[in-house]
PDB file of C-alpha atoms and ligand atoms in Angstrom:
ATOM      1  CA  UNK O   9      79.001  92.588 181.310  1.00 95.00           C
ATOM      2  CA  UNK O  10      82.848  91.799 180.202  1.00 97.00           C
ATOM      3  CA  UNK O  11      84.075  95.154 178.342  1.00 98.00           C
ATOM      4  CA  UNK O  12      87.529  95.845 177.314  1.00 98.00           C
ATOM      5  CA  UNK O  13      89.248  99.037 178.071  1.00 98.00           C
ATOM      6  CA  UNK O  14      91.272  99.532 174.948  1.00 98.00           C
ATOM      7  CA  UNK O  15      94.031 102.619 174.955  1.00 98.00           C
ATOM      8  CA  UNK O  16      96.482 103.331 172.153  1.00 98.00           C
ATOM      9  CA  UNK O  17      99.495 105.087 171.378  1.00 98.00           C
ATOM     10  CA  UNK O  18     101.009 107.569 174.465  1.00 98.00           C
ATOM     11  CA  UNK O  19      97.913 107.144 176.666  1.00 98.00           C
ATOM     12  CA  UNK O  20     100.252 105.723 179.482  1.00 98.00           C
ATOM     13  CA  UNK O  21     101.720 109.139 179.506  1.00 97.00           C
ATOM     14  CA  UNK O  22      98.201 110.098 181.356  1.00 97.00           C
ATOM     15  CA  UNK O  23      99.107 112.017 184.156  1.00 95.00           C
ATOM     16  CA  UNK O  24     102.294 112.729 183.159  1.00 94.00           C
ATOM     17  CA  UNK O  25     102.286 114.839 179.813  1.00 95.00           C
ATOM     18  CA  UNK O  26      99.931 117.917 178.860  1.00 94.00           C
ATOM     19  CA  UNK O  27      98.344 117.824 182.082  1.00 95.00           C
ATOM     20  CA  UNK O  28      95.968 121.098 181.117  1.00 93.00           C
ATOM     21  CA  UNK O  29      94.607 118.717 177.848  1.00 93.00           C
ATOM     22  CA  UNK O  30      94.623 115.305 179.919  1.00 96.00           C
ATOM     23  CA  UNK O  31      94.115 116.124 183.831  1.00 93.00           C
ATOM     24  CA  UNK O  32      96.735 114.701 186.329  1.00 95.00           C
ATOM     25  CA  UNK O  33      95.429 111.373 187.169  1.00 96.00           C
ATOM     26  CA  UNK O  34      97.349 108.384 185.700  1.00 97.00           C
ATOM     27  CA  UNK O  35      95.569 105.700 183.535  1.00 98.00           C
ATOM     28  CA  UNK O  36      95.990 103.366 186.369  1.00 98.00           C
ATOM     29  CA  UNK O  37      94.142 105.982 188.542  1.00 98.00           C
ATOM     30  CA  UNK O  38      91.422 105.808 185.851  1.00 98.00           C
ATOM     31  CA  UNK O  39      91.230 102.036 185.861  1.00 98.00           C
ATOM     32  CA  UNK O  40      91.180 101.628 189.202  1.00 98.00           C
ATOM     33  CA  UNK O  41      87.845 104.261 189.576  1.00 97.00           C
ATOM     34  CA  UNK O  42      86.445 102.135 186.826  1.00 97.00           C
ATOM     35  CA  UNK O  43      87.118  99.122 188.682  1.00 97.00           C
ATOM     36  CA  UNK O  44      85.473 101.514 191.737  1.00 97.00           C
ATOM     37  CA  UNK O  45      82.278 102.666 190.182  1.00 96.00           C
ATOM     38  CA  UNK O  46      81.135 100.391 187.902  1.00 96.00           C
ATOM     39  CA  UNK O  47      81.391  96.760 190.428  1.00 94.00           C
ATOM     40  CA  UNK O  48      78.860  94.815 187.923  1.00 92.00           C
ATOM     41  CA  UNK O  49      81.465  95.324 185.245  1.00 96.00           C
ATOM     42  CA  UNK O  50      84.732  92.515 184.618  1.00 97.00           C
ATOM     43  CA  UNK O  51      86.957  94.842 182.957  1.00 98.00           C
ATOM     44  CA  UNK O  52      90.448  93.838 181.327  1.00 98.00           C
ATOM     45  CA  UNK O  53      92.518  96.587 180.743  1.00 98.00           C
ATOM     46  CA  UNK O  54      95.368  96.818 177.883  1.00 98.00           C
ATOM     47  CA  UNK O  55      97.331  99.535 176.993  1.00 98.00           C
ATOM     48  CA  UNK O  56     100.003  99.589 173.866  1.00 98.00           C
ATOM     49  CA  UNK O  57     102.277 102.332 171.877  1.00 98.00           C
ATOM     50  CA  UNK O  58     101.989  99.698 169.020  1.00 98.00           C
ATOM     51  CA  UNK O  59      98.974  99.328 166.452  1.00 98.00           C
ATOM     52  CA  UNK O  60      99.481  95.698 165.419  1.00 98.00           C
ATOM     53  CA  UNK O  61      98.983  94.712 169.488  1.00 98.00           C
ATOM     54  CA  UNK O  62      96.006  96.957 169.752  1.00 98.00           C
ATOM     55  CA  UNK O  63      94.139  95.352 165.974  1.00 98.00           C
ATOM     56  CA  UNK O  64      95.347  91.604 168.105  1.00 98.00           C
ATOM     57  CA  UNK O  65      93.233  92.487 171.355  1.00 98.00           C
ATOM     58  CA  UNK O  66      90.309  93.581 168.936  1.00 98.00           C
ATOM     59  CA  UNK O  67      90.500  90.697 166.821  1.00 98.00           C
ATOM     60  CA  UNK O  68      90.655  88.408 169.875  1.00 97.00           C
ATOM     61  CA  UNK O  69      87.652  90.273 171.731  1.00 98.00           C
ATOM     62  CA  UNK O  70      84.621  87.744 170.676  1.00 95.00           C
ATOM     63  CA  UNK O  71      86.561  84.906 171.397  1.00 97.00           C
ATOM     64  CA  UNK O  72      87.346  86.038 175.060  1.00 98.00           C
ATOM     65  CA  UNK O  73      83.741  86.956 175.514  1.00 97.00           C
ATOM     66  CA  UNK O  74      83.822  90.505 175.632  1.00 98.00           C
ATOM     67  CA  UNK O  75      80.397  92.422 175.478  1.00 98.00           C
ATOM     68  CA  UNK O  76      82.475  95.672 174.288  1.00 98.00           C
ATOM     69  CA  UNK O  77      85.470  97.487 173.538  1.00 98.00           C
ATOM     70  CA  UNK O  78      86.009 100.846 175.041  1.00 98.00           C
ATOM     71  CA  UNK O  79      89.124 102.246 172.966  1.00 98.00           C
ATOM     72  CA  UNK O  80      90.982 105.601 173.105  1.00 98.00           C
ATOM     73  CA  UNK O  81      93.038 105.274 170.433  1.00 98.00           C
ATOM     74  CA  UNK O  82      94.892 108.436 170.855  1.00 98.00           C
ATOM     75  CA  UNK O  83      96.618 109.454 167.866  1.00 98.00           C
ATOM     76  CA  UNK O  84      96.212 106.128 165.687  1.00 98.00           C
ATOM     77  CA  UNK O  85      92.445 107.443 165.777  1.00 98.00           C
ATOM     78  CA  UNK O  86      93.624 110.149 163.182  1.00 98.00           C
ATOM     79  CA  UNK O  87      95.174 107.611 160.494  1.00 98.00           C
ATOM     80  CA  UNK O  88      95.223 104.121 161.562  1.00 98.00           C
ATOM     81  CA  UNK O  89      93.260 102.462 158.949  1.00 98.00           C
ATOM     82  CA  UNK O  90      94.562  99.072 160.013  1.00 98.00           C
ATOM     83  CA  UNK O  91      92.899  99.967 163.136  1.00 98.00           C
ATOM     84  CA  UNK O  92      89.693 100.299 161.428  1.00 98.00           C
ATOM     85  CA  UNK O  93      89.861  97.272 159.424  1.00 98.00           C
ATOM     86  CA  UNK O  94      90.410  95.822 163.010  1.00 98.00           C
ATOM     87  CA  UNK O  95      86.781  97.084 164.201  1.00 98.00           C
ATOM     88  CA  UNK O  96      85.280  96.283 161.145  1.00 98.00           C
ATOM     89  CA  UNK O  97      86.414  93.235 160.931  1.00 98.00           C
ATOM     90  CA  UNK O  98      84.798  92.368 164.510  1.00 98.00           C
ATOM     91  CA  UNK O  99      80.405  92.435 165.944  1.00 97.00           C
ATOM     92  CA  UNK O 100      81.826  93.156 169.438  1.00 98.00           C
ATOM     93  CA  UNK O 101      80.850  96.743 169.705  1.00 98.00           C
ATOM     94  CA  UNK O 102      83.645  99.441 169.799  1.00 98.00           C
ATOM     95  CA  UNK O 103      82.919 102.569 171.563  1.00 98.00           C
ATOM     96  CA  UNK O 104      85.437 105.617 170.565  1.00 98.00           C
ATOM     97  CA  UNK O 105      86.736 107.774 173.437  1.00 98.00           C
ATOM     98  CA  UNK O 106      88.741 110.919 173.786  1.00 98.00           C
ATOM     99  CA  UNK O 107      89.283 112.932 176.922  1.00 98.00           C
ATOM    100  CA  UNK O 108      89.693 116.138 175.186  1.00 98.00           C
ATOM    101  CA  UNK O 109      87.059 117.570 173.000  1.00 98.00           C
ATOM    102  CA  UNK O 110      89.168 116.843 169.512  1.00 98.00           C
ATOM    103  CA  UNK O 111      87.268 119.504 167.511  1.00 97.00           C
ATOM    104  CA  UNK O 112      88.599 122.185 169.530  1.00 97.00           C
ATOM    105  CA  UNK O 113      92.255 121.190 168.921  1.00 97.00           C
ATOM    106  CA  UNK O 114      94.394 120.998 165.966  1.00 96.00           C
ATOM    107  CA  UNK O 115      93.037 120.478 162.577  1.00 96.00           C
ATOM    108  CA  UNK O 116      94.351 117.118 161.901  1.00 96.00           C
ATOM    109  CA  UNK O 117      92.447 115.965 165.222  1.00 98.00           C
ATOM    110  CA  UNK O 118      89.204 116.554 163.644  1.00 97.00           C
ATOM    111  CA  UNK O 119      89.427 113.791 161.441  1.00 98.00           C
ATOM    112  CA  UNK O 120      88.576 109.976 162.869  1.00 98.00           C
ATOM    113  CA  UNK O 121      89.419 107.437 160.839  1.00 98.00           C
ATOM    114  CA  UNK O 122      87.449 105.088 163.338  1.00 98.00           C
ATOM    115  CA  UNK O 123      84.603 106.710 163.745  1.00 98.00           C
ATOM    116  CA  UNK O 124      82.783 105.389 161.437  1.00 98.00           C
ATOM    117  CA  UNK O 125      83.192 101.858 162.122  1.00 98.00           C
ATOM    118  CA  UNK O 126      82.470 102.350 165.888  1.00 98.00           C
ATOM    119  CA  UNK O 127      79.187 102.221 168.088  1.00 98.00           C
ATOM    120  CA  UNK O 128      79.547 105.922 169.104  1.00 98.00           C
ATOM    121  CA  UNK O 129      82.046 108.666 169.981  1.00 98.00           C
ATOM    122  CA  UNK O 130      82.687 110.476 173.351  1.00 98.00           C
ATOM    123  CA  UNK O 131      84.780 112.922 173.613  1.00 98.00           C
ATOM    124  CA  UNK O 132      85.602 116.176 175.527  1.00 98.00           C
ATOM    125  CA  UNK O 133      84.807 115.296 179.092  1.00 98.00           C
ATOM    126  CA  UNK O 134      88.292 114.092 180.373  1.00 97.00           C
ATOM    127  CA  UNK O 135      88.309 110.921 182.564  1.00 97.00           C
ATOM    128  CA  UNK O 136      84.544 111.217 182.635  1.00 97.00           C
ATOM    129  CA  UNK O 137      84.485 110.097 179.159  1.00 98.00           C
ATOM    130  CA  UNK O 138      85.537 106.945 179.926  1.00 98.00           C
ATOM    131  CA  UNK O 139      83.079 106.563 182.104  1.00 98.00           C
ATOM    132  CA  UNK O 140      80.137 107.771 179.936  1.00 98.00           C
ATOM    133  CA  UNK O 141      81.282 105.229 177.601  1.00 98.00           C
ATOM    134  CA  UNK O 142      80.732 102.404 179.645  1.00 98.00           C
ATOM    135  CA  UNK O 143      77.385 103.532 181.166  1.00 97.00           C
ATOM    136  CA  UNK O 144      76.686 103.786 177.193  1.00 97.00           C
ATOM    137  CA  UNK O 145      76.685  99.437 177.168  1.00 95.00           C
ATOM    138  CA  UNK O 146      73.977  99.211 180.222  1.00 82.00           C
ATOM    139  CA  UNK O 147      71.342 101.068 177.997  1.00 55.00           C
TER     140      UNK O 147
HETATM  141  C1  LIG Q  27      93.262 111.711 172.650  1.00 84.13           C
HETATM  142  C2  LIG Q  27      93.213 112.745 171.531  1.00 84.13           C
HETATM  143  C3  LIG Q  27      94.204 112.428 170.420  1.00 84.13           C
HETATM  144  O1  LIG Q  27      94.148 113.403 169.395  1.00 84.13           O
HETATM  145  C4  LIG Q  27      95.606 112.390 170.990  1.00 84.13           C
HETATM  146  O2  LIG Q  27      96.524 112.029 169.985  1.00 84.13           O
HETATM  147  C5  LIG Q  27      95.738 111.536 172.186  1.00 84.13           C
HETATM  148  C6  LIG Q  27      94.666 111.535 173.186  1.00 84.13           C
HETATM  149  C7  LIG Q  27      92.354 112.094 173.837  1.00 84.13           C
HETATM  150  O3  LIG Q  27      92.114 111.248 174.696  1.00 84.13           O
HETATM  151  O4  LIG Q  27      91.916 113.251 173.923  1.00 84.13           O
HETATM  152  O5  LIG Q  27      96.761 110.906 172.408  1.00 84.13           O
HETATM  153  O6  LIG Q  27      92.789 110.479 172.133  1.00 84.13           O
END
C-alpha cells in the first residue's frame, strides 16, 4: 500500500499555532508516528501553503503509483474548487481529513467544497484522524 499524505495551506504551523484546536505535536511528529504505526505502509509526505502545488501532487498520484491520497486541506477545503476539480479529475481515492471537528467551529468551516468528490471525511479526532484515515484503505 503506497498512500500519499497530502496537507494544505498553514498545516506546517501544527504544533505551533492554536495549540487548544490542533494539539502540540508538529506535522513532522505526526509523520513520523505514521511512519511508526503503520510499517506495511510507503508513505510520501508533501506539505504546501500553495493550491496549484497541492492540484500537481494529485494530478501526478496514479502515475507514481499511489493506492490513496490522505489530504487535510486546511482552509482550501472551504473554497478551493480548483482543488476539487483536482480530485475529480483523478480514480486514486482521496480521503478528507480534519483534526478538529469543523462543525463545531465557525460557520464558514461547515462547508467542504471537497467533500463531495472524496472517498470519505474524518474529522474531529486530532492527530488520530490521520490515522483513522489510513486504517480506512486496509478495509
Ligand atoms: C483544518 C480545519 C480547517 O478549517 C482549517 O482551516 C485548518 C485545519 C483541521 O485540520 O482541523 O487549517 O483542516
Amino acid at each position: 500500500m503506497k498512500l500519499l499524505i497530502l496537507n494544505g495551506v498553514n498545516l506546517n504551523m501544527t504544533g505551533v499555532r492554536e495549540k487548544d484546536v490542533y494539539g502540540t505535536q508538529t506535522l513532522e511528529d505526526i509523520n513520523l508516528e505514521l511512519t511508526n504505526r503503520f510499517k506495511n505502509c510507503e508513505f510520501e509526505f508533501y506539505q504546501s501553503n500553495i493550491e496549484g502545488d497541492l492540484c500537481g501532487r494529485i494530478q501526478c498520484a496514479e502515475k507514481l503509483g499511489f493506492d490513496g491520497i490522505v489530504l487535510n486541506a486546511g482552509a482550501f477545503t472551504h473554497y478551493s474548487y480548483a482543488l476539487r476539480d483536482a480530485i475529480a479529475s483523478v480514480t486514486v481515492p482521496v480521503v478528507e481529513v480534519h483534526m478538529s471537528n469543523v462543525h463545531s467551529r465557525e460557520e464558514f468551516r461547515r462547508k467542504s467544497v471537497i467533500s463531495e468528490v472524496c472517498r470519505g471525511v474524518i474529522c474531529g479526532f486530532g492527530k488520530n484522524s490521520y490515522f483513522l484515515a489510513v486504517e480506512s484503505f486496509n478495509l
